[in-house]
Structure formats: structure tokens, C-alpha cells
Amino acid sequence: MSETTTRPLTFGLDTFGDTTVGLDGTPLTHAQVLRNVIAEGVRADQVGVDHFSVGEHHRPDFTISAPDTVLAGLATVTENITLGTAVVVLSSDDPVRVFEHFSTIDALSNGRAEITLGRGSFTESFPLFGFQLQDYEKLFEEKLDLFVKLLPQKPVTWSGTTRPPLTDQRVYPEMERTLPTWVAVGGSPNSVVRTASHGLGLRLAIIGGPAERFAPYVNLFHQASEQLGKGALPVAVHSPGHIADTDAEAIDQLRDAWIMNRNKIGSERGWGPSGEAEYQAEIQGGSLYVGSPETVAQKIARTIDLLGLDRFDLKYSTGTVPHEHLMHSIELYGTEVIPRVREILGR
């Protein structure tokens, strides 16, 4: 078991703005889904969730292509919740513009912005914005290096091969604090060590299989952080799930959407077809947090304990699950699951 930190334990909700259907099965427009995401963020704020994060994609099954714009909207209608990303695809964006967008969100939200940077598990943004996939690693490494240099908000001098150099350049608007920054990692040791070397938080995307298989990455991150003199850095996990009043109800509400989503992505990546057996296996022993509040709380508590986490984020939207079910899941997460996990862990 990984050592538990003394930092406060916090909880988040994540969404990619999955294209959903109404209760009658009618597909919703992208515009309506985006409006629903705002309502979901407001509900998360109302029920005491600590963080709300939206992820960037450029494909028809996800509606959020501009997470900063969504978060700016949420900044004006929420009061307490942290507003962040899951993730911004930094490789196909400009670090200076990204920093300016999030310093603006931080101002609008009175200091509630954060950012999670990633390379992107989907690659549609690369040809869309004129980047070459063969530069996948170099793009992220150079742009992450520049973004980290912007965080202290001092004049920056930087040069690389992926964008024009900067000489004693400041960026605006100036922030009232340092922007909390994480890096999303899917399980690469090199990515874990790189995150530690920059002194950033580690956010593990665990979307399949047992969570305990990621314990070596958490241990590597802590070892690297200590050896590099970066101190104790936070670790978070992002995993999918769905909550309803009973186990059976939650399983039934998610089943078709999960299998359809899994097979759509699987067909693009060369995976074999999925079905009921894999769905049930992920619920029972994998990283799919589905069930009643008690069932989900017990499973989240076990993951936090196993990995010594500072934060757990539930990706509450998967495929076409209707907005009404998502709203109830959010309410149960904030009012029942989070308090129960704290009770179980004594944190």
C-alpha cells in the first residue's frame, strides 16, 4: 500500500461532454449537451464536490472542444468548486495562449482555476491544427517545458523547435497566485518521472483493469520527486463510473452506453468486441465505479487506500447516458458517496 499523505483528501467530477440522448432515446444536439454540462457543473458545486473538470476532444461523440470557454461560463455561475481540465491537449495548442486563457478563468472565478495538461489519447487535434503525429513526443515535451516556465509569472526566455522563441516575455493577465497544474499520465514510467521533474501533480487515468496495477507508478513518482528535490507532490486518479439509488439501477442505466462506447473506440484502436462479461468484470474487479452510493464509496475508498491518493475524480459521463441520470449521479456523489468515503478512511 502506498503511504497516505497529510494533504486534505479531495474529490472531483470529470466529463468530456459525451454526446447524450434524452430519456426517450432521442439524440441531443451538441449545443444542448453543452448547456447540460453547465447545469451539471452547477449541481456539483451545490452538493459540495471539490473539483469539476472538462476534457478536450475534437470528434462527434464528445462535445467539448474548447474547455476553457466552458470553464469561463462555469466561473460565472458557480461559487466554490475548483474548475479544471481533464485534459487540455497541450501538444496541439500554444502554451502561452493556454496560460492566458486559464489566468483569465482564475480571475473570473476568484481563484478557482486549475489545469491538467496532456498529450491526448485521441489524435484528431493534430491534423486539425496542422501538427504531425511523428512529433507527438517532442511537441508535448517542449510545450510542457515552456508552460512550466510561465507559471512563476516572470519574464520568460525560451527557445525550441515547435514554436517561435521568447525573449524576456511576460504574459497577461497577471494572476494573483500560481496556477495549480497537473499532468495526466496513462501509465508510462517516463511520463511519471517527467511530471516529477517539473514539480507538478500526477493525475493517473485508470480506465480499465484493477487500480492496484498502478501502484508502481505512484511509488516511482514519489521516489523521483524526492530524489529530484521537489518535495511531496500530489497524486490523483481519474476513473469512470455511475451512481444510482441501487446497484441494479446503476448497472442497468450504464450498461448499453458503456458497451457501445467501448466498442466504438475499440473498433478504432483494433480491440476485440466487448459485451456483458467485460462490463461486469470491470465493475467487480476493474476500474469502473458503478452501483449504489455505498458500493461506489467502498470501492473508491479501497483505491484511495491502495494508492495513497490525495484526490479521486469520477468521470461521471460515459456515452449516451441521459442528462437526468447524470444529475442524480452527481447529487449522490456529493451528498452520500464523498461523506461515506471520508468516514471509511477517517480522513
PDB file of C-alpha atoms in Angstrom, residues 60-315:
ATOM      1  CA  PRO A  60     -18.588  13.791 -32.848  1.00  0.00           C
ATOM      2  CA  ASP A  61     -19.078  11.639 -29.736  1.00  0.00           C
ATOM      3  CA  PHE A  62     -17.761  14.394 -27.412  1.00  0.00           C
ATOM      4  CA  THR A  63     -18.977  17.992 -27.416  1.00  0.00           C
ATOM      5  CA  ILE A  64     -16.240  19.839 -25.513  1.00  0.00           C
ATOM      6  CA  SER A  65     -13.595  21.093 -27.929  1.00  0.00           C
ATOM      7  CA  ALA A  66     -12.963  24.361 -26.035  1.00  0.00           C
ATOM      8  CA  PRO A  67     -12.695  23.502 -22.327  1.00  0.00           C
ATOM      9  CA  ASP A  68     -11.517  26.986 -21.400  1.00  0.00           C
ATOM     10  CA  THR A  69     -14.727  28.504 -22.779  1.00  0.00           C
ATOM     11  CA  VAL A  70     -16.894  26.043 -20.857  1.00  0.00           C
ATOM     12  CA  LEU A  71     -14.965  26.774 -17.670  1.00  0.00           C
ATOM     13  CA  ALA A  72     -15.286  30.535 -18.195  1.00  0.00           C
ATOM     14  CA  GLY A  73     -19.039  30.033 -18.362  1.00  0.00           C
ATOM     15  CA  LEU A  74     -18.993  27.950 -15.194  1.00  0.00           C
ATOM     16  CA  ALA A  75     -16.872  30.561 -13.426  1.00  0.00           C
ATOM     17  CA  THR A  76     -19.792  32.971 -13.538  1.00  0.00           C
ATOM     18  CA  VAL A  77     -22.459  30.585 -12.196  1.00  0.00           C
ATOM     19  CA  THR A  78     -20.591  28.622  -9.501  1.00  0.00           C
ATOM     20  CA  GLU A  79     -19.219  29.734  -6.158  1.00  0.00           C
ATOM     21  CA  ASN A  80     -16.869  27.235  -4.519  1.00  0.00           C
ATOM     22  CA  ILE A  81     -15.901  24.411  -6.849  1.00  0.00           C
ATOM     23  CA  THR A  82     -12.471  24.263  -8.500  1.00  0.00           C
ATOM     24  CA  LEU A  83     -12.694  24.482 -12.302  1.00  0.00           C
ATOM     25  CA  GLY A  84     -10.190  22.495 -14.317  1.00  0.00           C
ATOM     26  CA  THR A  85      -9.452  20.267 -17.276  1.00  0.00           C
ATOM     27  CA  ALA A  86      -9.361  16.552 -17.987  1.00  0.00           C
ATOM     28  CA  VAL A  87      -7.348  17.360 -20.129  1.00  0.00           C
ATOM     29  CA  VAL A  88      -6.081  20.217 -22.305  1.00  0.00           C
ATOM     30  CA  VAL A  89      -4.207  18.710 -25.248  1.00  0.00           C
ATOM     31  CA  LEU A  90      -1.136  20.914 -24.889  1.00  0.00           C
ATOM     32  CA  SER A  91       0.692  19.220 -27.768  1.00  0.00           C
ATOM     33  CA  SER A  92      -1.629  20.774 -30.364  1.00  0.00           C
ATOM     34  CA  ASP A  93      -2.095  24.134 -28.651  1.00  0.00           C
ATOM     35  CA  ASP A  94       0.114  27.082 -27.794  1.00  0.00           C
ATOM     36  CA  PRO A  95       1.333  27.183 -24.175  1.00  0.00           C
ATOM     37  CA  VAL A  96       1.195  30.970 -23.978  1.00  0.00           C
ATOM     38  CA  ARG A  97      -2.423  31.122 -25.162  1.00  0.00           C
ATOM     39  CA  VAL A  98      -3.379  28.272 -22.836  1.00  0.00           C
ATOM     40  CA  PHE A  99      -1.802  30.080 -19.895  1.00  0.00           C
ATOM     41  CA  GLU A 100      -3.575  33.332 -20.787  1.00  0.00           C
ATOM     42  CA  HIS A 101      -6.924  31.540 -21.025  1.00  0.00           C
ATOM     43  CA  PHE A 102      -6.538  29.964 -17.601  1.00  0.00           C
ATOM     44  CA  SER A 103      -5.234  33.070 -15.913  1.00  0.00           C
ATOM     45  CA  THR A 104      -8.420  34.715 -17.197  1.00  0.00           C
ATOM     46  CA  ILE A 105     -10.592  31.886 -15.825  1.00  0.00           C
ATOM     47  CA  ASP A 106      -8.802  32.184 -12.485  1.00  0.00           C
ATOM     48  CA  ALA A 107      -9.670  35.888 -12.338  1.00  0.00           C
ATOM     49  CA  LEU A 108     -13.325  35.324 -13.308  1.00  0.00           C
ATOM     50  CA  SER A 109     -13.698  32.569 -10.705  1.00  0.00           C
ATOM     51  CA  ASN A 110     -11.906  34.385  -7.864  1.00  0.00           C
ATOM     52  CA  GLY A 111      -9.005  31.924  -7.789  1.00  0.00           C
ATOM     53  CA  ARG A 112     -10.746  28.630  -8.592  1.00  0.00           C
ATOM     54  CA  ALA A 113      -8.980  27.613 -11.810  1.00  0.00           C
ATOM     55  CA  GLU A 114      -6.585  24.717 -12.242  1.00  0.00           C
ATOM     56  CA  ILE A 115      -5.283  22.871 -15.284  1.00  0.00           C
ATOM     57  CA  THR A 116      -4.387  19.321 -16.234  1.00  0.00           C
ATOM     58  CA  LEU A 117      -2.124  19.051 -19.269  1.00  0.00           C
ATOM     59  CA  GLY A 118      -1.859  16.010 -21.500  1.00  0.00           C
ATOM     60  CA  ARG A 119      -0.703  14.666 -24.829  1.00  0.00           C
ATOM     61  CA  GLY A 120      -4.174  13.422 -25.736  1.00  0.00           C
ATOM     62  CA  SER A 121      -5.306   9.810 -26.035  1.00  0.00           C
ATOM     63  CA  PHE A 122      -7.149  10.770 -29.236  1.00  0.00           C
ATOM     64  CA  THR A 123      -5.203  12.352 -32.073  1.00  0.00           C
ATOM     65  CA  GLU A 124      -7.824  14.303 -34.065  1.00  0.00           C
ATOM     66  CA  SER A 125      -6.443  17.654 -32.883  1.00  0.00           C
ATOM     67  CA  PHE A 126      -3.054  17.078 -34.535  1.00  0.00           C
ATOM     68  CA  PRO A 127      -4.121  17.184 -38.214  1.00  0.00           C
ATOM     69  CA  LEU A 128      -6.901  19.633 -37.339  1.00  0.00           C
ATOM     70  CA  PHE A 129      -4.389  22.243 -36.164  1.00  0.00           C
ATOM     71  CA  GLY A 130      -1.555  21.337 -38.526  1.00  0.00           C
ATOM     72  CA  PHE A 131       0.723  19.207 -36.341  1.00  0.00           C
ATOM     73  CA  GLN A 132       2.479  15.984 -37.329  1.00  0.00           C
ATOM     74  CA  LEU A 133       1.897  12.817 -35.321  1.00  0.00           C
ATOM     75  CA  GLN A 134       5.553  11.865 -35.701  1.00  0.00           C
ATOM     76  CA  ASP A 135       6.289  14.880 -33.469  1.00  0.00           C
ATOM     77  CA  TYR A 136       3.934  13.564 -30.734  1.00  0.00           C
ATOM     78  CA  GLU A 137       6.592  13.274 -28.003  1.00  0.00           C
ATOM     79  CA  LYS A 138       8.636  16.346 -28.941  1.00  0.00           C
ATOM     80  CA  LEU A 139       5.571  18.588 -29.104  1.00  0.00           C
ATOM     81  CA  PHE A 140       4.495  17.720 -25.597  1.00  0.00           C
ATOM     82  CA  GLU A 141       7.954  17.834 -24.041  1.00  0.00           C
ATOM     83  CA  GLU A 142       8.801  21.263 -25.454  1.00  0.00           C
ATOM     84  CA  LYS A 143       5.401  22.813 -24.801  1.00  0.00           C
ATOM     85  CA  LEU A 144       5.245  21.455 -21.264  1.00  0.00           C
ATOM     86  CA  ASP A 145       8.695  22.911 -20.619  1.00  0.00           C
ATOM     87  CA  LEU A 146       7.511  26.339 -21.798  1.00  0.00           C
ATOM     88  CA  PHE A 147       4.270  26.168 -19.830  1.00  0.00           C
ATOM     89  CA  VAL A 148       6.152  25.393 -16.613  1.00  0.00           C
ATOM     90  CA  LYS A 149       8.427  28.385 -17.224  1.00  0.00           C
ATOM     91  CA  LEU A 150       5.312  30.607 -17.419  1.00  0.00           C
ATOM     92  CA  LEU A 151       3.965  29.525 -14.018  1.00  0.00           C
ATOM     93  CA  PRO A 152       6.185  31.835 -11.872  1.00  0.00           C
ATOM     94  CA  GLN A 153       4.887  34.797 -13.964  1.00  0.00           C
ATOM     95  CA  LYS A 154       8.292  36.303 -14.513  1.00  0.00           C
ATOM     96  CA  PRO A 155       9.835  37.360 -17.846  1.00  0.00           C
ATOM     97  CA  VAL A 156      10.432  34.188 -19.866  1.00  0.00           C
ATOM     98  CA  THR A 157      13.237  33.470 -22.283  1.00  0.00           C
ATOM     99  CA  TRP A 158      12.724  30.205 -24.157  1.00  0.00           C
ATOM    100  CA  SER A 159      13.608  28.581 -27.444  1.00  0.00           C
ATOM    101  CA  GLY A 160      12.676  25.313 -29.089  1.00  0.00           C
ATOM    102  CA  THR A 161      11.687  23.757 -32.396  1.00  0.00           C
ATOM    103  CA  THR A 162       7.885  23.702 -32.051  1.00  0.00           C
ATOM    104  CA  ARG A 163       7.093  27.423 -31.851  1.00  0.00           C
ATOM    105  CA  PRO A 164       8.870  30.823 -32.091  1.00  0.00           C
ATOM    106  CA  PRO A 165      11.306  31.719 -29.275  1.00  0.00           C
ATOM    107  CA  LEU A 166      10.559  34.170 -26.470  1.00  0.00           C
ATOM    108  CA  THR A 167      12.921  36.763 -25.013  1.00  0.00           C
ATOM    109  CA  ASP A 168      12.108  38.353 -21.642  1.00  0.00           C
ATOM    110  CA  GLN A 169       8.418  37.919 -22.452  1.00  0.00           C
ATOM    111  CA  ARG A 170       5.651  38.460 -19.885  1.00  0.00           C
ATOM    112  CA  VAL A 171       2.111  37.134 -20.330  1.00  0.00           C
ATOM    113  CA  TYR A 172      -1.180  38.674 -19.268  1.00  0.00           C
ATOM    114  CA  PRO A 173      -3.453  38.947 -17.396  1.00  0.00           C
ATOM    115  CA  GLU A 174      -1.249  38.644 -14.336  1.00  0.00           C
ATOM    116  CA  MET A 175      -2.517  36.139 -11.797  1.00  0.00           C
ATOM    117  CA  GLU A 176      -2.993  36.651  -8.074  1.00  0.00           C
ATOM    118  CA  ARG A 177      -1.438  33.253  -7.336  1.00  0.00           C
ATOM    119  CA  THR A 178       0.367  30.340  -9.012  1.00  0.00           C
ATOM    120  CA  LEU A 179      -1.924  28.250 -11.220  1.00  0.00           C
ATOM    121  CA  PRO A 180      -2.344  24.700  -9.814  1.00  0.00           C
ATOM    122  CA  THR A 181      -1.068  22.404 -12.564  1.00  0.00           C
ATOM    123  CA  TRP A 182      -1.274  18.639 -13.094  1.00  0.00           C
ATOM    124  CA  VAL A 183      -0.100  16.294 -15.830  1.00  0.00           C
ATOM    125  CA  ALA A 184      -2.309  13.432 -16.988  1.00  0.00           C
ATOM    126  CA  VAL A 185      -0.454  10.130 -17.358  1.00  0.00           C
ATOM    127  CA  GLY A 186      -1.784   6.855 -18.704  1.00  0.00           C
ATOM    128  CA  GLY A 187       0.934   4.583 -17.346  1.00  0.00           C
ATOM    129  CA  SER A 188       4.307   5.460 -18.899  1.00  0.00           C
ATOM    130  CA  PRO A 189       7.264   5.458 -16.456  1.00  0.00           C
ATOM    131  CA  ASN A 190       8.979   8.184 -18.495  1.00  0.00           C
ATOM    132  CA  SER A 191       5.884  10.387 -18.217  1.00  0.00           C
ATOM    133  CA  VAL A 192       5.760   9.803 -14.462  1.00  0.00           C
ATOM    134  CA  VAL A 193       9.382  10.872 -13.984  1.00  0.00           C
ATOM    135  CA  ARG A 194       8.974  13.867 -16.317  1.00  0.00           C
ATOM    136  CA  THR A 195       5.995  15.070 -14.276  1.00  0.00           C
ATOM    137  CA  ALA A 196       8.036  14.805 -11.079  1.00  0.00           C
ATOM    138  CA  SER A 197      10.960  16.642 -12.654  1.00  0.00           C
ATOM    139  CA  HIS A 198       8.702  19.636 -13.330  1.00  0.00           C
ATOM    140  CA  GLY A 199       7.303  19.592  -9.789  1.00  0.00           C
ATOM    141  CA  LEU A 200       3.711  19.081 -10.983  1.00  0.00           C
ATOM    142  CA  GLY A 201       0.872  16.945  -9.672  1.00  0.00           C
ATOM    143  CA  LEU A 202       0.397  13.467 -11.173  1.00  0.00           C
ATOM    144  CA  ARG A 203      -3.071  12.573 -12.459  1.00  0.00           C
ATOM    145  CA  LEU A 204      -3.387   8.920 -13.419  1.00  0.00           C
ATOM    146  CA  ALA A 205      -6.057   7.959 -15.935  1.00  0.00           C
ATOM    147  CA  ILE A 206      -7.140   4.483 -14.825  1.00  0.00           C
ATOM    148  CA  ILE A 207      -9.896   3.482 -17.196  1.00  0.00           C
ATOM    149  CA  GLY A 208      -9.641  -0.298 -17.169  1.00  0.00           C
ATOM    150  CA  GLY A 209      -8.280  -3.174 -15.114  1.00  0.00           C
ATOM    151  CA  PRO A 210      -7.552  -3.174 -11.377  1.00  0.00           C
ATOM    152  CA  ALA A 211      -6.337   0.094  -9.895  1.00  0.00           C
ATOM    153  CA  GLU A 212      -3.591  -1.614  -7.883  1.00  0.00           C
ATOM    154  CA  ARG A 213      -1.549  -2.246 -11.027  1.00  0.00           C
ATOM    155  CA  PHE A 214      -0.735   1.483 -10.946  1.00  0.00           C
ATOM    156  CA  ALA A 215       0.905   1.303  -7.507  1.00  0.00           C
ATOM    157  CA  PRO A 216       4.423   1.014  -9.024  1.00  0.00           C
ATOM    158  CA  TYR A 217       3.855   4.275 -10.918  1.00  0.00           C
ATOM    159  CA  VAL A 218       2.764   6.066  -7.739  1.00  0.00           C
ATOM    160  CA  ASN A 219       5.815   4.750  -5.905  1.00  0.00           C
ATOM    161  CA  LEU A 220       8.082   5.773  -8.797  1.00  0.00           C
ATOM    162  CA  PHE A 221       6.570   9.256  -8.775  1.00  0.00           C
ATOM    163  CA  HIS A 222       7.218   9.717  -5.053  1.00  0.00           C
ATOM    164  CA  GLN A 223      10.762   8.349  -5.356  1.00  0.00           C
ATOM    165  CA  ALA A 224      11.546  10.605  -8.310  1.00  0.00           C
ATOM    166  CA  SER A 225      10.031  13.645  -6.586  1.00  0.00           C
ATOM    167  CA  GLU A 226      12.169  13.064  -3.512  1.00  0.00           C
ATOM    168  CA  GLN A 227      15.377  12.393  -5.441  1.00  0.00           C
ATOM    169  CA  LEU A 228      14.851  15.483  -7.584  1.00  0.00           C
ATOM    170  CA  GLY A 229      14.245  17.661  -4.545  1.00  0.00           C
ATOM    171  CA  LYS A 230      10.660  18.529  -5.497  1.00  0.00           C
ATOM    172  CA  GLY A 231       9.104  17.584  -2.170  1.00  0.00           C
ATOM    173  CA  ALA A 232       5.877  15.653  -1.697  1.00  0.00           C
ATOM    174  CA  LEU A 233       3.762  16.158  -4.826  1.00  0.00           C
ATOM    175  CA  PRO A 234       0.057  15.257  -5.055  1.00  0.00           C
ATOM    176  CA  VAL A 235      -1.373  12.207  -6.827  1.00  0.00           C
ATOM    177  CA  ALA A 236      -4.887  11.935  -8.238  1.00  0.00           C
ATOM    178  CA  VAL A 237      -6.801   9.236 -10.104  1.00  0.00           C
ATOM    179  CA  HIS A 238      -9.432   9.692 -12.828  1.00  0.00           C
ATOM    180  CA  SER A 239     -11.753   6.711 -13.432  1.00  0.00           C
ATOM    181  CA  PRO A 240     -15.222   6.218 -14.946  1.00  0.00           C
ATOM    182  CA  GLY A 241     -18.375   5.325 -13.060  1.00  0.00           C
ATOM    183  CA  HIS A 242     -22.059   5.870 -12.440  1.00  0.00           C
ATOM    184  CA  ILE A 243     -24.169   6.059  -9.279  1.00  0.00           C
ATOM    185  CA  ALA A 244     -27.876   5.392  -8.772  1.00  0.00           C
ATOM    186  CA  ASP A 245     -30.090   4.522  -5.817  1.00  0.00           C
ATOM    187  CA  THR A 246     -29.381   0.784  -6.138  1.00  0.00           C
ATOM    188  CA  ASP A 247     -26.660  -1.360  -7.675  1.00  0.00           C
ATOM    189  CA  ALA A 248     -29.079  -2.859 -10.174  1.00  0.00           C
ATOM    190  CA  GLU A 249     -30.362   0.524 -11.298  1.00  0.00           C
ATOM    191  CA  ALA A 250     -26.868   1.941 -11.813  1.00  0.00           C
ATOM    192  CA  ILE A 251     -25.727  -1.141 -13.741  1.00  0.00           C
ATOM    193  CA  ASP A 252     -28.795  -1.047 -15.989  1.00  0.00           C
ATOM    194  CA  GLN A 253     -28.537   2.698 -16.676  1.00  0.00           C
ATOM    195  CA  LEU A 254     -24.902   2.499 -17.785  1.00  0.00           C
ATOM    196  CA  ARG A 255     -24.732  -0.904 -19.496  1.00  0.00           C
ATOM    197  CA  ASP A 256     -25.708  -0.117 -23.098  1.00  0.00           C
ATOM    198  CA  ALA A 257     -23.870   3.218 -23.173  1.00  0.00           C
ATOM    199  CA  TRP A 258     -20.670   1.709 -21.769  1.00  0.00           C
ATOM    200  CA  ILE A 259     -20.628  -1.246 -24.149  1.00  0.00           C
ATOM    201  CA  MET A 260     -21.431   0.956 -27.159  1.00  0.00           C
ATOM    202  CA  ASN A 261     -18.739   3.480 -26.180  1.00  0.00           C
ATOM    203  CA  ARG A 262     -16.176   0.737 -25.554  1.00  0.00           C
ATOM    204  CA  ASN A 263     -16.861  -0.919 -28.908  1.00  0.00           C
ATOM    205  CA  LYS A 264     -16.780   2.339 -30.869  1.00  0.00           C
ATOM    206  CA  ILE A 265     -13.365   3.269 -29.502  1.00  0.00           C
ATOM    207  CA  GLY A 266     -12.235  -0.349 -29.681  1.00  0.00           C
ATOM    208  CA  SER A 267     -13.057  -0.559 -33.391  1.00  0.00           C
ATOM    209  CA  GLU A 268     -10.824   2.467 -33.993  1.00  0.00           C
ATOM    210  CA  ARG A 269      -7.942   1.003 -31.983  1.00  0.00           C
ATOM    211  CA  GLY A 270      -8.134  -2.625 -33.026  1.00  0.00           C
ATOM    212  CA  TRP A 271      -9.578  -4.047 -29.812  1.00  0.00           C
ATOM    213  CA  GLY A 272     -11.888  -7.041 -29.864  1.00  0.00           C
ATOM    214  CA  PRO A 273     -15.617  -6.580 -29.253  1.00  0.00           C
ATOM    215  CA  SER A 274     -16.879  -6.114 -25.702  1.00  0.00           C
ATOM    216  CA  GLY A 275     -20.101  -7.153 -24.046  1.00  0.00           C
ATOM    217  CA  GLU A 276     -21.819  -8.007 -20.783  1.00  0.00           C
ATOM    218  CA  ALA A 277     -18.996 -10.174 -19.436  1.00  0.00           C
ATOM    219  CA  GLU A 278     -16.339  -7.455 -19.696  1.00  0.00           C
ATOM    220  CA  TYR A 279     -18.757  -4.846 -18.362  1.00  0.00           C
ATOM    221  CA  GLN A 280     -19.475  -6.903 -15.252  1.00  0.00           C
ATOM    222  CA  ALA A 281     -15.798  -7.771 -14.807  1.00  0.00           C
ATOM    223  CA  GLU A 282     -14.807  -4.090 -14.831  1.00  0.00           C
ATOM    224  CA  ILE A 283     -17.475  -3.328 -12.229  1.00  0.00           C
ATOM    225  CA  GLN A 284     -16.445  -6.213  -9.988  1.00  0.00           C
ATOM    226  CA  GLY A 285     -12.664  -6.081 -10.254  1.00  0.00           C
ATOM    227  CA  GLY A 286     -11.681  -3.290 -12.599  1.00  0.00           C
ATOM    228  CA  SER A 287     -11.784   0.486 -12.593  1.00  0.00           C
ATOM    229  CA  LEU A 288     -15.471   1.025 -13.283  1.00  0.00           C
ATOM    230  CA  TYR A 289     -17.164   2.530 -10.220  1.00  0.00           C
ATOM    231  CA  VAL A 290     -20.813   1.601 -10.686  1.00  0.00           C
ATOM    232  CA  GLY A 291     -23.530   0.999  -8.120  1.00  0.00           C
ATOM    233  CA  SER A 292     -25.326   2.429  -5.141  1.00  0.00           C
ATOM    234  CA  PRO A 293     -23.642   5.124  -3.035  1.00  0.00           C
ATOM    235  CA  GLU A 294     -22.387   2.545  -0.535  1.00  0.00           C
ATOM    236  CA  THR A 295     -20.978   0.241  -3.215  1.00  0.00           C
ATOM    237  CA  VAL A 296     -19.190   3.063  -5.009  1.00  0.00           C
ATOM    238  CA  ALA A 297     -17.913   4.606  -1.765  1.00  0.00           C
ATOM    239  CA  GLN A 298     -16.392   1.303  -0.648  1.00  0.00           C
ATOM    240  CA  LYS A 299     -14.625   0.866  -3.984  1.00  0.00           C
ATOM    241  CA  ILE A 300     -13.324   4.443  -4.108  1.00  0.00           C
ATOM    242  CA  ALA A 301     -12.064   4.162  -0.518  1.00  0.00           C
ATOM    243  CA  ARG A 302     -10.184   0.993  -1.413  1.00  0.00           C
ATOM    244  CA  THR A 303      -8.498   2.677  -4.388  1.00  0.00           C
ATOM    245  CA  ILE A 304      -7.520   5.729  -2.345  1.00  0.00           C
ATOM    246  CA  ASP A 305      -6.087   3.481   0.368  1.00  0.00           C
ATOM    247  CA  LEU A 306      -4.210   1.236  -2.069  1.00  0.00           C
ATOM    248  CA  LEU A 307      -2.550   4.092  -3.924  1.00  0.00           C
ATOM    249  CA  GLY A 308      -2.261   6.679  -1.137  1.00  0.00           C
ATOM    250  CA  LEU A 309      -4.183   9.244  -3.167  1.00  0.00           C
ATOM    251  CA  ASP A 310      -4.727  12.919  -2.448  1.00  0.00           C
ATOM    252  CA  ARG A 311      -7.667  13.117  -4.837  1.00  0.00           C
ATOM    253  CA  PHE A 312     -10.167  10.931  -6.658  1.00  0.00           C
ATOM    254  CA  ASP A 313     -12.059  12.133  -9.740  1.00  0.00           C
ATOM    255  CA  LEU A 314     -15.037  10.205 -11.090  1.00  0.00           C
ATOM    256  CA  LYS A 315     -15.641  10.520 -14.835  1.00  0.00           C
TER     257      LYS A 315
END
